[in-house]
Short mmCIF file of C-alpha atoms in Angstrom, two decimals:
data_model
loop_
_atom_site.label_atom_id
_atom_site.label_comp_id
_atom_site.label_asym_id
_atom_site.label_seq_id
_atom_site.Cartn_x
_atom_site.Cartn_y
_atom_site.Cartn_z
CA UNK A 9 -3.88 -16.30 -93.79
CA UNK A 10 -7.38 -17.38 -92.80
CA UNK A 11 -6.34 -21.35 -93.17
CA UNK A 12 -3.97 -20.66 -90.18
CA UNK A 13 -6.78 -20.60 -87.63
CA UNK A 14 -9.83 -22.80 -86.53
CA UNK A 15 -11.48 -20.71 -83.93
CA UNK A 16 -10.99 -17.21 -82.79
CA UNK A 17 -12.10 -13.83 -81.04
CA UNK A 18 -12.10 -10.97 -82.96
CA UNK A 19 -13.23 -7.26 -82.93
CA UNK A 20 -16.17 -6.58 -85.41
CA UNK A 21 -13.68 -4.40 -87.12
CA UNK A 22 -11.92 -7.39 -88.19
CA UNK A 23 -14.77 -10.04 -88.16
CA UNK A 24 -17.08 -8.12 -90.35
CA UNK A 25 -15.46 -9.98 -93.16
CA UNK A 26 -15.80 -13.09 -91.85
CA UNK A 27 -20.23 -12.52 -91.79
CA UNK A 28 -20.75 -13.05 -95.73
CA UNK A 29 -18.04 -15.93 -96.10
CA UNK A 30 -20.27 -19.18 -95.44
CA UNK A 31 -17.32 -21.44 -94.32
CA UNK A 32 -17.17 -19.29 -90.96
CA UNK A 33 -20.11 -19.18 -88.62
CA UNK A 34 -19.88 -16.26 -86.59
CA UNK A 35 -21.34 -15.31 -83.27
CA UNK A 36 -21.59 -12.50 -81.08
CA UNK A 37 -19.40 -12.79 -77.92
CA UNK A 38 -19.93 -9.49 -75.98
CA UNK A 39 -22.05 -6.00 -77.46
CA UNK A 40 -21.17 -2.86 -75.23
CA UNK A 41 -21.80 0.71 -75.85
CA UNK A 42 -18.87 3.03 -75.91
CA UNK A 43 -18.62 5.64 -72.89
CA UNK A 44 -16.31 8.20 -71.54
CA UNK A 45 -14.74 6.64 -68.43
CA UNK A 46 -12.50 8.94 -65.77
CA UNK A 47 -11.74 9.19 -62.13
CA UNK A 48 -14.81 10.11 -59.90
CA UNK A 49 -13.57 13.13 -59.07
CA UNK A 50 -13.88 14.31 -62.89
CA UNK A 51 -15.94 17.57 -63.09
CA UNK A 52 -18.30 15.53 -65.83
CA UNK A 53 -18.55 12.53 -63.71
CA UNK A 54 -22.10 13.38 -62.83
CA UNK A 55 -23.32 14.11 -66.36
CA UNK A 56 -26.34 11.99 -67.62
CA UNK A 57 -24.94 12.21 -70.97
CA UNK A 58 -22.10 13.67 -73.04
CA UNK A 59 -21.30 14.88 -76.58
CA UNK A 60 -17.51 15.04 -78.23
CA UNK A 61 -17.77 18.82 -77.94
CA UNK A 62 -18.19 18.34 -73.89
CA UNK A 63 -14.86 16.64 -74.27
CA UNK A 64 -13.19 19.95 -75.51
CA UNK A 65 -11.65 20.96 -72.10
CA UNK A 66 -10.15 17.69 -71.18
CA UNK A 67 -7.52 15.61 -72.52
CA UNK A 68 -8.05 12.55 -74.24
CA UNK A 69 -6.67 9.32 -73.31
CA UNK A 70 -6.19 7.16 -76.18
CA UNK A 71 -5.67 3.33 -75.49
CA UNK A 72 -2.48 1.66 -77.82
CA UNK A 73 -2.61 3.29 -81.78
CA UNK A 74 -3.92 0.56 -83.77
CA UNK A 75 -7.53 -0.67 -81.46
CA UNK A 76 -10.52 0.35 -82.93
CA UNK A 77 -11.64 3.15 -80.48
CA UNK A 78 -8.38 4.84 -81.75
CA UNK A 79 -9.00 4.42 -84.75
CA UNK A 80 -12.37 5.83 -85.01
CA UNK A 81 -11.95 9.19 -83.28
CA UNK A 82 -10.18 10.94 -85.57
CA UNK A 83 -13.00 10.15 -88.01
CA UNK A 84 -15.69 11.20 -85.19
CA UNK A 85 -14.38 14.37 -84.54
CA UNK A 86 -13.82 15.40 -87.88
CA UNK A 87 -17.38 14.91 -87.96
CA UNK A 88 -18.38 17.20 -85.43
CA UNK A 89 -16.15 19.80 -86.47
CA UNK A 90 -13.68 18.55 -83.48
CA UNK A 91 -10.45 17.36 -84.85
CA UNK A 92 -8.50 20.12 -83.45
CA UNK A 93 -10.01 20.25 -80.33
CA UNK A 94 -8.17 17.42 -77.83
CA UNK A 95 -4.51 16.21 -77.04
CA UNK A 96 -4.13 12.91 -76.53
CA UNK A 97 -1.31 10.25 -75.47
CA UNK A 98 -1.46 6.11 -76.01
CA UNK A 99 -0.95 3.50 -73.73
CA UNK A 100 -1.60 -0.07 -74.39
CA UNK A 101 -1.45 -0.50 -70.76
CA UNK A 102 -4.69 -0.21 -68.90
CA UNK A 103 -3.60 -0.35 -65.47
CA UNK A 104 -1.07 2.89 -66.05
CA UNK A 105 -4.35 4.66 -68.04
CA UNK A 106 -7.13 3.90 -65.15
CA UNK A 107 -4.29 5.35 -62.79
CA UNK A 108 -4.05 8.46 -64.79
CA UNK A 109 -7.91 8.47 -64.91
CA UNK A 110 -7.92 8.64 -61.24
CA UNK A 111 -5.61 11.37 -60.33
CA UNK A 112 -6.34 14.25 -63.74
CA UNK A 113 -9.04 15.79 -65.85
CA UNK A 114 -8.69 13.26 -68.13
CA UNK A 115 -11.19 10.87 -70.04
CA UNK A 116 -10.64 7.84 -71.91
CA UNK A 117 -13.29 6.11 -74.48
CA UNK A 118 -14.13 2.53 -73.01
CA UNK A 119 -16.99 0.15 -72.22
CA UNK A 120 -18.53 0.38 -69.04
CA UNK A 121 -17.17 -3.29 -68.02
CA UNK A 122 -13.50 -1.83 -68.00
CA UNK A 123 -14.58 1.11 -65.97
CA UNK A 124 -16.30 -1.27 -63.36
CA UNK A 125 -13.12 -3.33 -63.51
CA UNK A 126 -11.17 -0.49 -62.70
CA UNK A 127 -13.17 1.26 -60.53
CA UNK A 128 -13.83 4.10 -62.53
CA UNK A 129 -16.72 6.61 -63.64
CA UNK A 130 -18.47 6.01 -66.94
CA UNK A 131 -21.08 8.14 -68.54
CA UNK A 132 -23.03 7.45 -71.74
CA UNK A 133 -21.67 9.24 -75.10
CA UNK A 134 -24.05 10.78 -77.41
CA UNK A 135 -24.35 9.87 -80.07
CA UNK A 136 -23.83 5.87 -79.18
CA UNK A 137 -21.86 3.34 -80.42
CA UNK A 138 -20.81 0.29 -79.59
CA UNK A 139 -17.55 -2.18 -79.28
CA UNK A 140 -18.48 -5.72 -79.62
CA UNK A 141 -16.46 -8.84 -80.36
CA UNK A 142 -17.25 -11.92 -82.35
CA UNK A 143 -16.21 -15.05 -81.92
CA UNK A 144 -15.15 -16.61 -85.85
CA UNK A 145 -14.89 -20.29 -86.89
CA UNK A 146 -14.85 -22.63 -89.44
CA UNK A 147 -18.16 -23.97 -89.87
CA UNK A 148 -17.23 -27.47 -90.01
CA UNK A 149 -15.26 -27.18 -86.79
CA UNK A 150 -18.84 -25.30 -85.06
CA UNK A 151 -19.57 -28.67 -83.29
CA UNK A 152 -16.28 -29.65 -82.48
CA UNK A 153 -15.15 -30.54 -78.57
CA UNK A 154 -12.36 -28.39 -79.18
CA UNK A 155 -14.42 -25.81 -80.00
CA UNK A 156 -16.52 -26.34 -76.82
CA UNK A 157 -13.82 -26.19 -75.03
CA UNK A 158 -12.79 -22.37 -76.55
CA UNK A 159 -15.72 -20.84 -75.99
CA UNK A 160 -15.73 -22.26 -72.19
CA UNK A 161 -12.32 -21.08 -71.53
CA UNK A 162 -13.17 -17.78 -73.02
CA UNK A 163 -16.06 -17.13 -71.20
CA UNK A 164 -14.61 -17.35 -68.08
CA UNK A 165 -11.71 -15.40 -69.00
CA UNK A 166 -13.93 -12.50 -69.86
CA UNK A 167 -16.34 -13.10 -66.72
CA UNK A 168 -13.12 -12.84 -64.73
CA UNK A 169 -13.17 -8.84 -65.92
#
């Protein structure tokens, strides 16, 4: 119910239909391009660039079932011919996946802010994409101290990773 909320931070998944509806202003909160992340001992971890179809070898780390980056690889794959190509298991929990990262051939689809976080390798995927969040709210809350107050703490909250 969108009456239930004043401010928020969504995915653009989920914002997108927030951009046409003129009692939300919307603004972007982070933009990053997707990459494969893994441990730095990956044999792709020097690549300049890779393709799905470099991914063939390795298995695929998915993060938890219903986040956008899960959701869209089926659909990307399919597209390069792919689909049958990679096993994959989910985790919602990033600290068990990074660990995983480290110590197997295994890649994960991220932004390069996690890998830095984490300490891992990330190298552009061709062809790009991007996550990015938006932050959604009412426009006649946009001036609000509240509101000031929201995007503060979530700033620092995200400059913290």
């Amino acid at each position: 119910d969108d009456s239930q909320f004043d401010c928020a931070l969504l995915r653009w998944s989920v914002a997108g239909r927030f951009l046409k509806d003129e009692s939300y202003v919307c603004e972007a909160f982070f933009h990053e391009p997707v990459e494969v992340l893994m441990g730095g001992g990956h044999p792709l971890a020097s690549a300049k660039s890779l393709r799905a179809e470099d991914l063939r070898e390795y298995k695929l780390l998915l993060d938890a079932k219903n986040t956008v980056a899960a959701r869209q690889m089926p659909f990307r794959l399919k597209m390069q011919d792919l689909q049958d190509s990679f096993s994959s298991i989910s985790s919602n929990n990033y600290d068990v996946l990074a660990e995983i990262l480290r110590q197997n051939d295994t890649v994960i689809l991220g932004s390069p802010s996690v890998a830095d976080y984490y300490g891992l390798t990330h190298v552009p995927l061709e062809p790009v994409s991007y996550n990015a969040a938006l932050l959604v709210c009412r426009a006649e809350k946009k001036k609000s101290p509240e509101l000031k107050s929201f995007r503060q703490f979530i700033a620092a909250r995200y400059s913290e990773y």
